[in-house]
Coordinates of C-alpha atoms in Angstrom, one line a residue:
M266 CA 2.8 21.6 11.9
S267 CA 0.2 20.8 9.1
Y268 CA -0.2 17.5 7.6
A269 CA -1.6 16.3 4.5
I270 CA -4.5 13.7 5.6
I271 CA -4.9 10.5 2.6
T272 CA -7.8 7.8 2.7
G273 CA -6.7 4.3 0.9
A274 CA -2.8 5.3 1.6
S275 CA -1.3 1.9 2.5
K276 CA -0.9 0.8 -1.3
G277 CA -1.1 1.8 -4.8
L278 CA -2.1 5.3 -5.7
G279 CA -2.9 5.9 -2.5
K280 CA 0.5 5.1 -1.1
A281 CA 2.2 7.2 -4.3
I282 CA 0.2 10.2 -3.6
S283 CA 1.3 10.2 -0.3
E284 CA 5.4 9.6 -1.1
E285 CA 4.8 12.7 -3.7
L286 CA 4.1 14.9 -0.6
A287 CA 6.2 13.6 1.1
S288 CA 8.8 13.6 -1.1
R289 CA 7.8 17.5 -1.1
G290 CA 8.9 17.9 2.9
Y291 CA 5.0 17.4 4.0
D292 CA 3.5 15.9 6.9
L293 CA 1.8 12.8 7.2
L294 CA -1.8 11.3 8.0
L295 CA -2.2 8.1 6.6
V296 CA -5.8 6.2 6.2
A297 CA -6.5 2.4 5.4
R298 CA -7.9 -0.6 6.2
S299 CA -4.6 -2.6 6.4
E300 CA -2.7 -2.0 9.9
N301 CA 0.4 -3.7 8.9
L302 CA 0.7 -2.1 5.8
L303 CA -0.3 0.8 6.7
E304 CA 2.4 0.1 9.9
A305 CA 5.1 -0.7 7.4
A306 CA 3.8 2.5 4.2
A307 CA 4.6 5.1 7.5
T308 CA 8.1 3.2 8.8
E309 CA 9.2 3.3 5.2
L310 CA 8.2 6.9 4.5
K311 CA 9.7 8.7 7.9
K312 CA 13.0 7.0 7.3
K313 CA 12.9 7.7 3.7
Y314 CA 12.0 11.4 4.1
S315 CA 12.6 12.3 7.5
I316 CA 9.1 13.5 8.1
N317 CA 6.2 13.1 10.5
V318 CA 4.0 10.0 9.8
F319 CA 0.9 8.8 11.4
F320 CA -1.5 6.1 10.9
F321 CA -5.1 5.6 11.1
P322 CA -6.7 1.8 10.4
C323 CA -10.4 2.0 10.1
D324 CA -12.9 0.5 7.2
L325 CA -14.4 3.4 5.6
T326 CA -17.2 0.8 4.2
L327 CA -18.3 1.5 7.7
P328 CA -20.9 4.0 8.3
G329 CA -19.2 5.5 11.5
A330 CA -15.9 5.5 10.1
P331 CA -15.4 9.1 8.8
Q332 CA -16.2 10.7 12.4
K333 CA -13.6 8.4 13.8
V334 CA -11.2 9.4 11.9
Y335 CA -12.0 13.2 12.0
D336 CA -12.4 12.3 15.9
W337 CA -8.7 10.8 16.4
C338 CA -7.0 14.0 14.6
N339 CA -9.0 16.8 16.8
N340 CA -7.6 14.6 19.7
Q341 CA -4.0 14.5 18.9
N342 CA -4.8 17.9 17.5
F343 CA -3.8 17.5 14.0
E344 CA -3.3 20.7 11.7
I345 CA -4.5 19.7 8.3
N346 CA -4.4 21.6 5.1
I347 CA -4.5 18.5 3.0
L348 CA -7.4 15.9 2.4
I349 CA -7.2 13.8 -0.6
N350 CA -10.1 11.1 -0.6
N351 CA -8.9 8.8 -2.5
A352 CA -10.0 5.6 -0.9
G353 CA -12.4 3.2 -3.5
Y354 CA -13.2 0.3 -4.8
A355 CA -15.3 -1.3 -7.8
V356 CA -17.4 -4.2 -8.3
W357 CA -17.6 -5.6 -11.4
G358 CA -20.2 -7.6 -12.5
L359 CA -24.2 -7.8 -14.1
F360 CA -25.9 -5.7 -11.5
E361 CA -28.5 -8.5 -10.2
T362 CA -25.8 -11.3 -10.2
R363 CA -23.4 -8.8 -7.3
T364 CA -24.6 -9.1 -3.8
L365 CA -26.7 -6.7 -2.5
E366 CA -24.1 -5.5 0.0
D367 CA -21.2 -5.7 -1.9
Q368 CA -23.3 -2.7 -3.9
L369 CA -24.1 -1.2 -0.9
N370 CA -20.4 -1.2 0.9
L371 CA -19.0 0.4 -2.7
M372 CA -21.4 3.4 -2.6
Q373 CA -20.8 3.6 1.1
L374 CA -17.0 4.0 0.3
N375 CA -16.9 5.8 -3.2
M376 CA -19.0 8.5 -2.1
N377 CA -20.9 8.5 1.4
A378 CA -17.2 8.5 2.9
L379 CA -15.8 10.7 0.9
V380 CA -18.9 13.5 1.7
A381 CA -18.7 13.1 5.3
L382 CA -15.0 13.3 5.9
S383 CA -15.1 16.9 3.3
H384 CA -17.9 17.5 5.5
L385 CA -16.2 16.9 8.4
F386 CA -12.9 18.5 7.7
I387 CA -13.6 21.9 4.9
P388 CA -14.2 23.7 8.3
T389 CA -10.6 22.6 9.4
L390 CA -8.8 23.7 6.5
K391 CA -10.6 26.6 6.2
K392 CA -8.0 28.0 9.3
N393 CA -5.1 27.5 6.9
K394 CA -4.1 30.3 4.7
K395 CA -4.2 27.4 1.8
A396 CA -5.7 24.3 2.2
W397 CA -6.5 21.5 -0.2
L398 CA -9.2 19.1 -1.2
L399 CA -8.4 16.8 -3.8
N400 CA -11.5 14.1 -4.6
V401 CA -10.0 11.2 -6.6
S402 CA -12.9 10.0 -9.3
S403 CA -12.3 8.1 -12.8
T404 CA -12.8 8.5 -16.3
A405 CA -15.8 5.9 -15.8
A406 CA -17.1 8.7 -14.6
F407 CA -17.9 10.1 -17.7
Q408 CA -19.9 7.7 -19.3
A409 CA -22.3 4.7 -17.9
V410 CA -20.1 1.5 -17.4
P411 CA -22.2 -2.1 -18.3
T412 CA -20.6 -4.4 -15.5
M413 CA -19.6 -1.7 -13.5
A414 CA -22.8 0.1 -13.6
V415 CA -22.8 1.6 -9.5
Y416 CA -18.7 2.0 -9.9
S417 CA -19.5 4.6 -12.6
A418 CA -22.1 5.6 -11.5
S419 CA -20.3 6.7 -7.9
K420 CA -17.8 8.5 -10.1
A421 CA -20.0 10.2 -11.9
F422 CA -21.3 11.3 -8.3
V423 CA -17.4 11.7 -6.9
L424 CA -17.0 14.6 -9.9
T425 CA -19.8 16.0 -9.8
F426 CA -19.4 17.0 -6.1
T427 CA -16.6 17.9 -6.7
R428 CA -17.9 20.4 -9.1
A429 CA -20.0 22.0 -7.2
L430 CA -17.3 22.0 -3.2
N431 CA -14.8 23.9 -5.4
F432 CA -17.7 26.5 -6.8
E433 CA -19.1 26.7 -2.9
L434 CA -15.5 26.9 -1.9
K435 CA -13.9 29.9 -4.6
T436 CA -13.6 32.2 -1.7
S437 CA -12.2 30.8 0.9
P438 CA -8.9 29.2 1.4
V439 CA -9.5 25.8 -0.1
H440 CA -8.8 25.0 -3.3
V441 CA -11.0 22.0 -4.3
S442 CA -10.0 19.6 -7.5
C443 CA -10.9 16.1 -8.6
L444 CA -8.2 13.9 -10.1
I445 CA -9.8 11.4 -13.1
P446 CA -7.3 9.0 -13.4
G447 CA -7.8 5.9 -16.1
A448 CA -6.0 2.4 -15.9
V449 CA -3.3 2.9 -13.0
E450 CA -0.9 -0.4 -12.4
T451 CA -2.5 -0.8 -8.6
H452 CA -4.8 -3.9 -6.9
F453 CA -7.9 -2.2 -8.5
M454 CA -8.3 -5.0 -10.5
E455 CA -7.8 -7.7 -8.4
R456 CA -10.1 -6.2 -6.0
A457 CA -12.6 -5.8 -8.4
K458 CA -12.0 -9.9 -10.3
M459 CA -11.3 -8.4 -13.2
D460 CA -8.6 -10.5 -14.0
A461 CA -10.3 -10.6 -17.4
M462 CA -10.0 -7.5 -18.0
K463 CA -6.1 -7.1 -17.5
S464 CA -4.7 -7.3 -21.3
Y465 CA -7.1 -4.7 -22.2
A466 CA -6.1 -2.1 -19.3
E467 CA -2.3 -2.9 -19.5
K468 CA -2.4 -1.3 -23.2
F469 CA -3.8 2.1 -21.3
N470 CA -1.9 1.3 -17.8
M471 CA -0.2 4.7 -15.9
S472 CA 2.0 4.2 -12.9
P473 CA 0.3 4.6 -9.8
Q474 CA 3.8 6.9 -9.1
L475 CA 3.5 9.6 -12.2
V476 CA -0.3 9.6 -11.7
A477 CA 0.2 10.6 -8.2
K478 CA 3.0 13.3 -9.8
I479 CA 0.5 14.8 -12.1
A480 CA -1.9 14.7 -9.6
V481 CA -0.3 16.7 -7.1
N482 CA 1.8 19.3 -9.1
A483 CA -2.1 20.0 -10.4
M484 CA -3.7 20.6 -7.0
F485 CA -1.1 22.6 -6.2
K486 CA -1.5 24.9 -9.6
N487 CA -5.7 24.5 -8.1
K488 CA -6.8 23.3 -11.2
L489 CA -10.0 21.7 -11.2
E490 CA -10.5 18.5 -13.5
I491 CA -6.8 16.5 -13.5
I492 CA -7.0 14.0 -16.0
P493 CA -3.7 12.2 -16.4
G494 CA -2.6 10.7 -19.9
F495 CA -3.0 12.1 -23.5
S496 CA -5.4 9.1 -24.0
N497 CA -7.6 9.4 -21.0
R498 CA -8.0 13.2 -22.3
F499 CA -9.2 12.6 -25.6
S500 CA -11.4 9.7 -24.0
A501 CA -12.7 12.2 -22.2
I502 CA -13.6 14.6 -25.1
G503 CA -15.0 11.8 -26.8
T504 CA -17.7 10.9 -24.2
K505 CA -19.0 14.6 -24.3
L506 CA -19.2 15.1 -28.0
L507 CA -20.2 11.7 -29.1
P508 CA -24.1 10.4 -27.9
K509 CA -24.8 9.1 -25.1
K510 CA -26.2 5.6 -26.4
L511 CA -23.0 5.1 -28.6
V512 CA -20.4 6.1 -25.7
E513 CA -22.2 3.4 -23.7
K514 CA -22.8 1.0 -27.2
I515 CA -18.6 1.0 -27.3
A516 CA -18.4 0.6 -23.7
A517 CA -20.2 -3.0 -23.8
G518 CA -18.2 -3.8 -26.1
I519 CA -15.1 -4.2 -24.4
Y520 CA -16.7 -4.8 -20.4
L521 CA -19.8 -7.1 -21.0
D522 CA -18.0 -8.9 -23.8
T523 CA -15.6 -9.9 -22.3
L524 CA -17.5 -10.7 -19.2
K525 CA -19.1 -13.3 -21.2
K526 CA -15.8 -14.9 -22.5
S527 CA -14.3 -14.7 -19.1
S528 CA -17.4 -16.5 -18.2
R529 CA -17.4 -19.4 -20.6
L530 CA -14.2 -20.3 -19.8

C-alpha cells in the first residue's frame, strides 16, 4: 500500500491537494505544525473518502524536523510514491525592518526543509514503478519582489532546484514537477501580515480546490512547470520578455507603494 505525503496539509492549498488526492483513492500522510487541525483534516478525509490517513505534527522550520518526518515514515513502514513539498510562508515588509529570525525561519521552511525532504525521500520514491515529487513555488519566483525580498528569492530557488532535479531524475521512476500558483484564497496573507494587499489579490484569487485539481492533473501527466490560471501564465511570459528593471519597478509599484500607504494609516 503506497501513500502520498503532503507538508503544510492542515489548511489552505496543502489541505486542498490532500483532498484532491483522497478523492482519487490515495492514502495519505499529513504533516503540519498544528496537531488539532491535522487530526480534524485526517478524520474528515477518512470519513468522506474511506481511505487511510495518518498525520505527524511537526514544525518544519526546525532544522532536524525533516529527518523526524522521514524516521516516522520509516519506522511505520509506510510505502511512499508521492511527495508534495507544499509547506511555506512569506514575510512582508522592508527587509531591514523584519527580524532576522523571521527571514531565516522562512528560508529554513521554504528551501532547506524542502531540499532535505526531497533528499531523504527520493531513494524511497525510486523503489516504485512510478512515483511523483511536487514542489510548490510561486509566481513570485519569476521576479524580485521589493517588500518580499527573501520570499521571492526562496521561491526562485524552489523553481530552479526543481528543474535541475527533474533533469537528474529523468531516467528514474520519479517524475518531478513544480507548482507555480499566483494568488490563492488561503491564510497566506494573514500569516504574512499582508492585509493591505487583500483588495488587490482578490482580483486574481483562485480557489485552493481549483489550483489543487490543476496541480494534481498536471503532476500525473508529468508536466514540469504547472502555472494555474490564464493571468498567471500571461504574467509569467511577460516577466521573461520584459527587462528585469521594468518588472521590478512594476512589482514595487504594487507592493512597496501599498506598504507605504498602509504604514501611514
